[in-house]
Coordinates of N, CA and C in Angstrom, one line a residue:
X1 N 11.7 11.9 1.6 CA 11.6 11.3 2.9 C 13.0 11.1 3.5
X2 N 13.8 10.4 2.7 CA 15.2 10.2 3.1 C 16.1 11.3 2.6
X3 N 15.7 12.5 3.0 CA 16.4 13.6 2.3 C 17.0 14.6 3.3
X4 N 17.0 14.2 4.6 CA 17.6 15.0 5.7 C 19.0 14.5 6.0
X5 N 19.9 15.4 6.4 CA 21.2 15.0 6.9 C 21.0 14.2 8.2
X6 N 21.9 13.2 8.3 CA 21.8 12.3 9.5 C 23.2 12.1 10.1
X7 N 23.2 12.0 11.4 CA 24.5 11.7 12.1 C 24.3 10.5 13.0
X8 N 25.4 9.9 13.4 CA 25.4 8.7 14.3 C 25.1 9.2 15.7
X9 N 23.8 9.0 16.1 CA 23.4 9.3 17.5 C 22.5 8.2 17.9
X10 N 22.5 8.0 19.2 CA 21.7 7.0 19.8 C 20.3 7.5 19.9
X11 N 19.3 6.6 19.9 CA 17.9 7.0 20.0 C 17.6 7.9 21.2
X12 N 18.3 7.6 22.3 CA 18.0 8.4 23.5 C 18.5 9.8 23.4
X13 N 19.3 10.1 22.4 CA 19.8 11.5 22.2 C 19.0 12.3 21.4
X14 N 17.8 11.9 21.0 CA 17.0 12.6 20.1 C 16.5 13.9 20.6
X15 N 16.6 15.0 19.8 CA 15.9 16.2 20.1 C 15.4 16.7 18.9
X16 N 14.5 17.7 18.9 CA 13.8 18.2 17.7 C 14.9 18.8 16.8
X17 N 16.0 19.2 17.3 CA 17.1 19.9 16.5 C 18.0 18.9 15.9
X18 N 18.1 17.7 16.5 CA 19.1 16.7 16.0 C 18.4 15.4 15.8
X19 N 18.2 15.1 14.5 CA 17.6 13.9 14.2 C 18.5 12.7 14.4
X20 N 18.2 11.7 15.2 CA 19.1 10.6 15.4 C 19.2 9.8 14.2
X21 N 20.3 9.1 14.0 CA 20.4 8.1 12.9 C 21.3 7.0 13.3
X22 N 21.1 5.9 12.6 CA 21.8 4.7 13.0 C 22.3 4.1 11.7
X23 N 23.6 3.7 11.8 CA 24.2 3.0 10.6 C 24.2 1.5 11.0
X24 N 23.4 0.8 10.2 CA 23.4 -0.7 10.3 C 24.7 -1.2 9.6
X25 N 25.2 -2.3 10.1 CA 26.4 -2.8 9.5 C 26.4 -4.3 9.2
X26 N 27.2 -4.6 8.2 CA 27.4 -6.1 7.9 C 28.6 -6.5 8.6
X27 N 29.1 -7.7 8.2 CA 30.2 -8.4 8.9 C 31.5 -7.6 8.7
X28 N 31.6 -6.8 7.7 CA 32.9 -6.3 7.2 C 33.2 -4.8 7.6
X29 N 32.1 -4.0 7.9 CA 32.4 -2.6 8.1 C 31.3 -2.0 8.8
X30 N 31.7 -0.8 9.5 CA 30.7 0.1 10.1 C 31.1 1.4 9.6
X31 N 30.1 2.0 8.9 CA 30.4 3.4 8.4 C 30.2 4.4 9.5
X32 N 31.0 5.5 9.4 CA 30.9 6.5 10.5 C 31.0 7.9 9.9
X33 N 30.6 8.9 10.7 CA 30.7 10.2 10.3 C 29.3 10.8 9.9
X34 N 29.2 11.9 9.2 CA 28.0 12.5 8.8 C 27.8 12.4 7.4
X35 N 26.6 12.0 7.0 CA 26.3 11.8 5.6 C 25.1 12.6 5.2
X36 N 25.1 13.0 3.9 CA 23.8 13.5 3.3 C 23.1 12.2 2.8
X37 N 21.9 11.9 3.3 CA 21.3 10.7 3.0 C 21.2 10.4 1.5
X38 N 21.0 11.4 0.7 CA 20.8 11.2 -0.7 C 22.1 10.6 -1.3
X39 N 23.3 11.2 -0.9 CA 24.5 10.7 -1.4 C 24.9 9.3 -0.9
X40 N 24.5 9.0 0.3 CA 24.7 7.7 0.9 C 24.0 6.6 0.2
X41 N 22.7 6.9 -0.1 CA 21.8 5.9 -0.8 C 22.4 5.6 -2.2
X42 N 23.0 6.6 -2.8 CA 23.5 6.4 -4.2 C 24.7 5.5 -4.2
X43 N 25.5 5.4 -3.1 CA 26.7 4.6 -3.1 C 26.8 3.6 -2.0
X44 N 25.7 3.2 -1.5 CA 25.8 2.2 -0.4 C 26.2 0.8 -1.1
X45 N 26.2 -0.2 -0.2 CA 26.8 -1.4 -0.8 C 26.0 -2.1 -1.8
X46 N 26.6 -3.0 -2.6 CA 26.0 -3.5 -3.8 C 24.6 -4.3 -3.5
X47 N 24.5 -4.9 -2.3 CA 23.3 -5.6 -2.0 C 22.4 -4.8 -1.1
X48 N 22.8 -3.5 -0.8 CA 21.9 -2.6 -0.1 C 21.5 -3.2 1.3
X49 N 22.5 -3.9 2.0 CA 22.2 -4.4 3.2 C 22.7 -3.5 4.4
X50 N 23.2 -2.4 4.0 CA 23.6 -1.4 5.0 C 22.7 -0.3 4.9
X51 N 22.0 0.1 5.9 CA 20.8 1.0 5.8 C 21.0 2.2 6.8
X52 N 20.8 3.3 6.3 CA 20.9 4.5 7.2 C 19.5 4.8 7.6
X53 N 19.3 5.0 8.9 CA 18.0 5.3 9.4 C 17.7 6.8 9.2
X54 N 16.8 7.1 8.3 CA 16.5 8.4 7.9 C 15.5 9.1 8.8
X55 N 15.2 10.3 8.6 CA 14.2 11.0 9.5 C 12.8 10.4 9.2
X56 N 12.5 9.9 8.1 CA 11.2 9.3 7.8 C 11.2 8.0 8.6
X57 N 12.2 7.2 8.7 CA 12.3 6.0 9.4 C 12.2 6.3 10.9
X58 N 12.8 7.3 11.3 CA 12.6 7.8 12.7 C 11.1 8.0 13.0
X59 N 10.5 8.6 12.1 CA 9.0 8.9 12.2 C 8.3 7.6 12.4
X60 N 8.5 6.7 11.5 CA 7.9 5.4 11.6 C 8.1 4.7 12.9
X61 N 9.3 4.8 13.5 CA 9.6 4.2 14.8 C 8.8 5.0 15.9
X62 N 8.7 6.3 15.8 CA 7.9 7.0 16.8 C 6.4 6.6 16.7
X63 N 5.9 6.3 15.5 CA 4.5 5.8 15.4 C 4.4 4.5 16.0
X64 N 5.3 3.6 15.7 CA 5.3 2.2 16.3 C 5.3 2.3 17.9
X65 N 6.2 3.2 18.4 CA 6.3 3.3 19.9 C 5.0 3.9 20.4
X66 N 4.4 4.8 19.7 CA 3.2 5.5 20.2 C 2.0 4.4 20.2
X67 N 2.0 3.5 19.3 CA 1.0 2.5 19.2 C 1.4 1.3 20.0
X68 N 2.5 1.3 20.7 CA 3.0 0.2 21.5 C 3.0 -1.1 20.7
X69 N 3.6 -1.0 19.5 CA 3.8 -2.2 18.6 C 5.2 -2.6 18.7
X70 N 5.4 -3.9 19.1 CA 6.7 -4.4 19.3 C 7.5 -4.5 18.0
X71 N 8.7 -4.1 17.9 CA 9.5 -4.2 16.6 C 10.9 -4.2 16.9
X72 N 11.7 -4.7 15.9 CA 13.1 -4.7 16.0 C 13.7 -4.1 14.7
X73 N 14.9 -3.7 14.8 CA 15.6 -3.2 13.6 C 17.0 -4.0 13.5
X74 N 17.7 -3.7 12.4 CA 19.0 -4.3 12.2 C 18.9 -5.9 12.2
X75 N 17.7 -6.4 11.7 CA 17.5 -7.8 11.5 C 17.9 -8.2 10.2
X76 N 19.1 -8.9 10.0 CA 19.5 -9.4 8.7 C 18.8 -10.7 8.3
X77 N 18.2 -10.7 7.2 CA 17.6 -11.9 6.6 C 18.5 -12.5 5.6
X78 N 19.0 -13.7 5.8 CA 19.7 -14.4 4.8 C 18.7 -15.2 3.9
X79 N 18.9 -15.0 2.6 CA 17.9 -15.6 1.7 C 18.6 -16.1 0.5
X80 N 17.8 -16.8 -0.3 CA 18.3 -17.4 -1.6 C 17.6 -16.7 -2.7
X81 N 18.2 -16.6 -3.9 CA 17.6 -16.1 -5.1 C 16.7 -17.1 -5.7
X82 N 16.1 -16.7 -6.8 CA 15.1 -17.5 -7.5 C 15.6 -18.9 -8.0
X83 N 16.9 -18.9 -8.1 CA 17.6 -20.2 -8.5 C 18.1 -21.0 -7.3
X84 N 17.8 -20.5 -6.1 CA 18.2 -21.3 -4.9 C 19.5 -21.0 -4.4
X85 N 20.3 -20.1 -5.1 CA 21.7 -19.7 -4.6 C 21.6 -18.7 -3.5
X86 N 22.3 -18.9 -2.4 CA 22.4 -18.1 -1.3 C 23.5 -17.1 -1.4
X87 N 24.3 -17.0 -2.5 CA 25.4 -16.1 -2.7 C 25.3 -15.4 -4.0
X88 N 26.0 -14.3 -4.1 CA 26.1 -13.6 -5.4 C 27.6 -13.2 -5.6
X89 N 27.9 -12.9 -6.8 CA 29.3 -12.6 -7.1 C 29.5 -11.0 -7.3
X90 N 30.4 -10.4 -6.6 CA 30.6 -9.0 -6.7 C 31.5 -8.8 -7.9
X91 N 31.9 -7.5 -8.1 CA 32.7 -7.1 -9.3 C 34.1 -7.6 -9.2
X92 N 34.5 -8.0 -8.0 CA 35.9 -8.5 -7.8 C 35.9 -10.1 -7.9
X93 N 34.7 -10.6 -8.1 CA 34.7 -12.1 -8.2 C 34.5 -12.8 -6.9
X94 N 34.3 -12.0 -5.8 CA 34.1 -12.6 -4.5 C 32.6 -13.0 -4.3
X95 N 32.4 -14.1 -3.6 CA 31.1 -14.6 -3.3 C 30.6 -13.9 -2.0
X96 N 29.4 -13.4 -2.0 CA 28.8 -12.7 -0.8 C 27.4 -13.3 -0.6
X97 N 26.9 -13.3 0.6 CA 25.6 -13.8 0.9 C 24.5 -12.8 0.5
X98 N 23.4 -13.4 0.1 CA 22.2 -12.5 -0.1 C 21.7 -12.1 1.3
X99 N 21.7 -10.8 1.6 CA 21.2 -10.4 2.8 C 20.2 -9.2 2.6
X100 N 19.0 -9.3 3.2 CA 18.1 -8.2 3.2 C 17.8 -7.8 4.5
X101 N 18.0 -6.5 4.8 CA 17.8 -5.9 6.2 C 16.6 -5.0 6.1
X102 N 15.4 -5.5 6.5 CA 14.2 -4.6 6.5 C 14.4 -3.5 7.5
X103 N 13.8 -2.3 7.2 CA 13.9 -1.2 8.2 C 13.3 -1.6 9.5
X104 N 12.1 -2.3 9.5 CA 11.4 -2.7 10.7 C 10.9 -4.1 10.6
X105 N 11.1 -4.9 11.6 CA 10.6 -6.2 11.7 C 9.6 -6.2 12.9
X106 N 8.3 -6.4 12.6 CA 7.4 -6.2 13.7 C 7.3 -7.4 14.7
X107 N 8.2 -8.4 14.4 CA 8.5 -9.4 15.4 C 7.2 -10.1 15.9
X108 N 6.3 -10.3 14.9 CA 5.0 -10.9 15.3 C 4.6 -11.8 14.1
X109 N 5.1 -13.0 14.1 CA 4.7 -13.9 12.9 C 3.3 -14.4 13.0
X110 N 2.4 -13.5 12.7 CA 1.0 -13.8 12.8 C 0.2 -13.6 11.5
X111 N 0.8 -12.9 10.5 CA 0.0 -12.7 9.3 C 0.1 -13.9 8.5
X112 N -0.9 -14.8 8.6 CA -0.9 -16.1 8.0 C 0.4 -16.8 8.3
X113 N 0.9 -16.7 9.6 CA 2.1 -17.3 10.0 C 3.4 -16.6 9.6
X114 N 3.2 -15.4 9.0 CA 4.3 -14.7 8.5 C 4.6 -13.4 9.4
X115 N 5.9 -13.0 9.4 CA 6.3 -11.8 10.1 C 6.1 -10.6 9.2
X116 N 5.4 -9.5 9.8 CA 5.2 -8.3 9.0 C 6.5 -7.5 9.1
X117 N 7.0 -7.1 7.9 CA 8.2 -6.1 7.8 C 7.8 -4.9 7.1
X118 N 8.4 -3.8 7.5 CA 8.1 -2.5 7.0 C 9.3 -1.9 6.2
X119 N 9.0 -1.3 5.1 CA 10.1 -0.7 4.2 C 9.7 0.7 3.9
X120 N 9.9 1.7 4.8 CA 9.7 3.1 4.4 C 10.7 3.5 3.3
X121 N 10.2 4.1 2.2 CA 11.1 4.4 1.2 C 10.7 5.7 0.4
X122 N 11.5 6.7 0.5 CA 11.3 8.0 -0.2 C 11.2 7.8 -1.7
X123 N 10.3 8.6 -2.3 CA 10.0 8.5 -3.7 C 11.1 8.7 -4.6
X124 N 12.0 9.6 -4.2 CA 13.2 9.9 -5.0 C 14.2 8.7 -5.1
X125 N 14.0 7.7 -4.2 CA 15.1 6.7 -4.1 C 14.6 5.4 -4.8
X126 N 13.6 5.4 -5.6 CA 13.2 4.2 -6.4 C 14.2 4.1 -7.6
X127 N 15.3 3.5 -7.3 CA 16.4 3.3 -8.3 C 16.5 1.9 -8.7
X128 N 17.3 1.6 -9.7 CA 17.5 0.3 -10.2 C 18.0 -0.7 -9.1
X129 N 19.0 -0.2 -8.3 CA 19.6 -1.1 -7.3 C 18.5 -1.5 -6.3
X130 N 17.6 -0.5 -6.0 CA 16.6 -0.8 -5.0 C 15.6 -1.9 -5.6
X131 N 15.2 -1.7 -6.9 CA 14.4 -2.7 -7.6 C 15.1 -4.0 -7.6
X132 N 16.3 -4.0 -7.9 CA 17.1 -5.3 -7.9 C 16.9 -6.0 -6.6
X133 N 17.1 -5.3 -5.5 CA 17.1 -5.9 -4.1 C 15.7 -6.4 -3.8
X134 N 14.7 -5.5 -4.0 CA 13.3 -5.9 -3.6 C 12.8 -7.0 -4.4
X135 N 13.0 -7.0 -5.7 CA 12.5 -8.1 -6.6 C 13.2 -9.4 -6.2
X136 N 14.5 -9.4 -6.0 CA 15.2 -10.6 -5.6 C 14.6 -11.2 -4.3
X137 N 14.4 -10.3 -3.3 CA 13.9 -10.8 -2.0 C 12.5 -11.3 -2.1
X138 N 11.6 -10.6 -2.9 CA 10.2 -11.0 -3.0 C 10.1 -12.3 -3.8
X139 N 11.1 -12.6 -4.6 CA 11.1 -13.9 -5.3 C 11.7 -15.0 -4.5
X140 N 12.2 -14.7 -3.4 CA 12.9 -15.8 -2.6 C 11.9 -16.7 -1.8
X141 N 12.3 -17.9 -1.6 CA 11.4 -18.8 -0.8 C 11.3 -18.3 0.6
X142 N 12.3 -17.6 1.1 CA 12.2 -17.1 2.5 C 11.1 -16.1 2.6
X143 N 11.0 -15.2 1.6 CA 9.9 -14.2 1.7 C 8.5 -15.0 1.6
X144 N 8.4 -15.9 0.6 CA 7.2 -16.6 0.4 C 6.7 -17.4 1.6
X145 N 7.6 -17.9 2.4 CA 7.2 -18.7 3.5 C 7.1 -17.9 4.9
X146 N 7.9 -16.9 5.0 CA 8.1 -16.2 6.3 C 7.7 -14.8 6.5
X147 N 7.6 -14.0 5.4 CA 7.5 -12.6 5.6 C 6.4 -12.0 4.7
X148 N 5.8 -10.9 5.3 CA 4.8 -10.1 4.6 C 5.3 -8.7 4.6
X149 N 5.6 -8.1 3.4 CA 6.4 -6.9 3.3 C 5.4 -5.7 3.0
X150 N 5.4 -4.7 3.8 CA 4.6 -3.5 3.6 C 5.6 -2.4 3.3
X151 N 5.4 -1.7 2.1 CA 6.2 -0.5 1.8 C 5.4 0.7 2.0
X152 N 6.1 1.7 2.6 CA 5.4 3.0 2.8 C 6.2 4.1 2.0
X153 N 5.4 4.8 1.2 CA 6.1 5.8 0.3 C 5.0 6.8 0.0
X154 N 5.5 8.1 -0.4 CA 4.7 9.1 -0.9 C 4.5 9.0 -2.4
X155 N 5.3 8.2 -3.0 CA 5.2 8.1 -4.5 C 4.0 7.3 -4.9
X156 N 3.1 7.9 -5.9 CA 1.9 7.2 -6.3 C 2.2 5.8 -7.0
X157 N 1.3 4.9 -6.8 CA 1.5 3.5 -7.3 C 1.7 3.6 -8.8
X158 N 0.9 4.4 -9.5 CA 1.0 4.4 -11.0 C 2.4 4.8 -11.5
X159 N 3.0 5.7 -10.7 CA 4.4 6.2 -11.1 C 5.4 5.0 -10.8
X160 N 5.2 4.4 -9.7 CA 6.1 3.2 -9.5 C 6.0 2.1 -10.5
X161 N 4.8 1.8 -10.9 CA 4.5 0.8 -12.0 C 5.2 1.3 -13.2
X162 N 5.1 2.6 -13.6 CA 5.8 3.0 -14.8 C 7.3 2.9 -14.7
X163 N 7.8 3.2 -13.6 CA 9.3 3.0 -13.4 C 9.7 1.6 -13.5
X164 N 8.9 0.6 -13.0 CA 9.2 -0.8 -13.0 C 9.1 -1.3 -14.5
X165 N 8.2 -0.7 -15.3 CA 8.1 -1.1 -16.7 C 9.4 -0.7 -17.4
X166 N 9.9 0.5 -17.1 CA 11.1 1.0 -17.7 C 12.3 0.2 -17.2
X167 N 12.3 -0.1 -15.9 CA 13.4 -0.9 -15.4 C 13.4 -2.3 -16.1
X168 N 12.3 -2.9 -16.3 CA 12.2 -4.2 -16.9 C 12.8 -4.2 -18.4
X169 N 12.5 -3.1 -19.1 CA 13.1 -3.0 -20.4 C 14.6 -2.8 -20.4
X170 N 15.1 -2.0 -19.4 CA 16.6 -1.8 -19.3 C 17.3 -3.1 -18.9
X171 N 16.6 -3.9 -18.1 CA 17.2 -5.2 -17.6 C 16.9 -6.3 -18.5
X172 N 16.1 -6.1 -19.6 CA 15.7 -7.1 -20.5 C 15.0 -8.3 -19.8
X173 N 14.1 -7.8 -18.8 CA 13.2 -8.8 -18.1 C 12.0 -9.0 -18.9
X174 N 11.6 -10.2 -19.2 CA 10.5 -10.5 -20.0 C 9.1 -10.4 -19.3
X175 N 9.1 -10.8 -18.0 CA 7.8 -10.8 -17.3 C 7.4 -9.3 -17.0
X176 N 6.1 -9.1 -16.9 CA 5.6 -7.8 -16.5 C 5.8 -7.6 -15.1
X177 N 6.2 -6.3 -14.7 CA 6.5 -6.0 -13.3 C 5.6 -4.9 -12.9
X178 N 5.1 -5.0 -11.6 CA 4.4 -4.0 -11.0 C 4.7 -4.0 -9.5
X179 N 4.0 -3.2 -8.7 CA 4.4 -3.0 -7.3 C 4.3 -4.3 -6.5
X180 N 3.5 -5.3 -7.0 CA 3.4 -6.6 -6.3 C 4.8 -7.3 -6.4
X181 N 5.7 -6.9 -7.3 CA 6.9 -7.6 -7.4 C 8.0 -7.0 -6.4
X182 N 7.6 -5.9 -5.7 CA 8.6 -5.3 -4.8 C 8.0 -5.2 -3.4
X183 N 6.7 -5.5 -3.2 CA 6.1 -5.6 -1.8 C 4.9 -6.3 -1.9
X184 N 4.3 -6.7 -0.7 CA 3.0 -7.4 -0.6 C 1.9 -6.3 -0.5
X185 N 2.2 -5.2 0.1 CA 1.2 -4.1 0.3 C 1.9 -2.8 0.3
X186 N 1.3 -1.8 -0.4 CA 2.0 -0.5 -0.4 C 1.0 0.5 0.3
X187 N 1.5 1.4 1.1 CA 0.7 2.4 1.8 C 1.3 3.7 1.4
X188 N 0.4 4.6 0.9 CA 0.9 5.9 0.4 C 0.8 6.9 1.5
X189 N 1.8 7.7 1.7 CA 1.9 8.9 2.5 C 2.0 10.1 1.7
X190 N 0.9 10.7 1.3 CA 0.9 11.7 0.2 C 1.7 12.9 0.6
X191 N 2.3 13.6 -0.4 CA 3.0 14.9 -0.1 C 2.0 16.0 0.0
X192 N 2.2 16.9 1.0 CA 1.3 18.0 1.2 C 1.8 19.3 0.5
X193 N 0.8 20.1 0.3 CA 1.1 21.4 -0.3 C 1.8 22.4 0.7
X194 N 2.3 23.5 0.2 CA 2.9 24.5 1.1 C 1.9 25.0 2.1
X195 N 0.7 25.2 1.7 CA -0.4 25.7 2.6 C -0.7 24.7 3.6
X196 N -0.8 23.4 3.2 CA -1.1 22.3 4.2 C 0.0 22.2 5.2
X197 N 1.2 22.5 4.8 CA 2.4 22.3 5.8 C 2.3 23.2 6.9
X198 N 1.5 24.3 6.8 CA 1.4 25.3 7.9 C 0.1 25.1 8.8
X199 N -0.5 23.9 8.5 CA -1.7 23.7 9.3 C -1.7 22.2 9.8
X200 N -2.7 21.8 10.6 CA -2.8 20.4 10.9 C -3.0 19.6 9.7
X201 N -2.8 18.3 9.8 CA -3.1 17.4 8.7 C -4.5 17.0 8.6
X202 N -5.4 17.7 9.3 CA -6.8 17.3 9.3 C -7.3 17.4 7.9
X203 N -8.5 16.8 7.6 CA -9.1 16.8 6.3 C -10.6 17.0 6.4
X204 N -11.2 17.7 5.5 CA -12.6 17.8 5.5 C -13.2 16.9 4.4
X205 N -12.4 16.1 3.8 CA -12.8 15.1 2.8 C -13.6 14.0 3.5
X206 N -14.9 13.9 3.2 CA -15.7 12.9 3.9 C -15.2 11.5 3.6
X207 N -14.6 11.2 2.5 CA -14.1 9.9 2.1 C -13.0 9.5 3.1
X208 N -12.2 10.4 3.5 CA -11.1 10.1 4.5 C -11.7 10.0 5.8
X209 N -12.5 11.0 6.2 CA -13.1 11.0 7.6 C -13.9 9.8 7.9
X210 N -14.5 9.2 6.9 CA -15.4 8.0 7.1 C -14.5 6.7 7.3
X211 N -13.3 6.8 7.0 CA -12.5 5.5 7.0 C -12.4 5.0 8.5
X212 N -12.4 3.7 8.7 CA -12.2 3.2 10.1 C -10.9 3.7 10.7
X213 N -11.0 4.1 11.9 CA -9.8 4.5 12.6 C -9.1 5.8 12.1
X214 N -9.8 6.5 11.3 CA -9.2 7.8 10.7 C -9.0 8.8 11.9
X215 N -10.0 8.9 12.7 CA -9.8 9.8 13.9 C -8.7 9.4 14.8
X216 N -8.6 8.1 15.0 CA -7.4 7.6 15.8 C -6.1 7.9 15.2
X217 N -6.0 7.8 13.9 CA -4.8 8.1 13.2 C -4.5 9.5 13.3
X218 N -5.6 10.4 13.2 CA -5.4 11.8 13.3 C -4.8 12.2 14.6
X219 N -5.3 11.6 15.7 CA -4.8 11.8 17.0 C -3.4 11.5 17.2
X220 N -3.0 10.4 16.6 CA -1.6 10.0 16.8 C -0.7 10.9 16.0
X221 N -1.1 11.3 14.8 CA -0.3 12.2 14.0 C -0.2 13.6 14.7
X222 N -1.3 14.0 15.3 CA -1.2 15.3 16.0 C -0.3 15.2 17.2
X223 N -0.4 14.1 18.0 CA 0.5 13.9 19.1 C 2.0 14.0 18.8
X224 N 2.3 13.4 17.6 CA 3.7 13.4 17.2 C 4.1 14.7 16.4
X225 N 3.1 15.6 16.2 CA 3.5 16.9 15.6 C 3.4 16.9 14.1
X226 N 2.6 16.0 13.5 CA 2.4 16.0 12.1 C 3.7 15.5 11.5
X227 N 3.8 15.5 10.1 CA 5.0 15.0 9.4 C 5.5 15.9 8.4
X228 N 5.3 17.2 8.7 CA 5.9 18.3 7.8 C 5.3 18.1 6.4
X229 N 6.1 17.6 5.4 CA 5.7 17.6 4.0 C 4.8 16.4 3.7
X230 N 4.7 15.5 4.6 CA 4.0 14.2 4.2 C 2.9 13.9 5.2
X231 N 1.9 13.2 4.7 CA 0.7 12.9 5.5 C 0.8 11.4 5.8
X232 N 1.0 11.0 7.0 CA 1.2 9.6 7.4 C 0.0 9.0 8.1
X233 N -1.2 9.6 8.0 CA -2.3 9.0 8.6 C -2.8 7.7 8.0
X234 N -2.7 7.5 6.7 CA -3.0 6.2 6.1 C -2.2 5.1 6.7
X235 N -0.9 5.4 6.9 CA 0.0 4.4 7.4 C -0.3 4.1 8.9
X236 N -0.6 5.2 9.7 CA -1.0 5.0 11.0 C -2.2 4.1 11.2
X237 N -3.2 4.4 10.3 CA -4.5 3.7 10.3 C -4.3 2.3 9.9
X238 N -3.4 2.0 9.0 CA -3.1 0.6 8.7 C -2.5 -0.2 9.8
X239 N -1.6 0.5 10.6 CA -1.0 -0.2 11.8 C -2.1 -0.4 12.9
X240 N -2.9 0.5 13.1 CA -4.0 0.4 14.1 C -4.9 -0.8 13.7
X241 N -5.2 -0.9 12.4 CA -6.0 -2.1 12.0 C -5.3 -3.4 12.1
X242 N -4.0 -3.4 11.8 CA -3.3 -4.7 12.0 C -3.2 -5.1 13.5
X243 N -3.1 -4.1 14.4 CA -3.1 -4.4 15.8 C -4.4 -4.8 16.2
X244 N -5.5 -4.1 15.8 CA -6.8 -4.6 16.2 C -7.2 -6.0 15.7
X245 N -6.7 -6.4 14.5 CA -6.9 -7.7 14.0 C -6.0 -8.8 14.6
X246 N -5.2 -8.3 15.6 CA -4.2 -9.2 16.3 C -3.2 -9.8 15.3
X247 N -2.8 -9.0 14.3 CA -1.8 -9.4 13.3 C -0.4 -9.0 13.9
X248 N -0.3 -7.9 14.6 CA 0.9 -7.5 15.2 C 0.7 -7.3 16.7
X249 N 1.7 -7.4 17.5 CA 1.6 -7.2 19.0 C 2.0 -5.7 19.3

């Protein structure tokens, strides 16, 4: 998902040939130039509070706009770790604040009084630093009181759970970890076969077709031209249901 090259372009400059991207910045720097997203994600800052808007995230924003769901980006959340500390020490000994920048803040504190935030994340980028960041934020009092985090990925849950078990062993973490330690809800956008890539994302599977709002999700996906190698209808359906239940605006 986060596997396309991206350049710094404004949203209004989008064309099918040039995917827009946005570099979010912290107080100290603004990165510029053209990056391969894979290499950027491997060497971004230690707290991962600088985020490159990938083509997958652009797709999510197009879906939010299509459904007329209010949202903001570049929203820095200052939070404290499980010990109550609001800062961490980098390799040079400097104190830095804990900052989490969700990809999308739906700007509607209605889910049991919490704001829904979205974290689209490509399967290949489930790395230790990402787990560090997500577990730390999920353990924070700020998350527990104020935010409901939905992660969107094509990677199957059982694979993520296995990765978290391996991560816990490497980090010498005693508690058992699973996807509930990195998000409140996970929505899968399955990867499609080569044959499926050349056709609409429609399905003849009655289990899918019978799901509430499946036809509505199909319509939105078709209007946006499908998602190439990934099927985003389950995510679209989730947003439609959240909006119908008056959880998001």
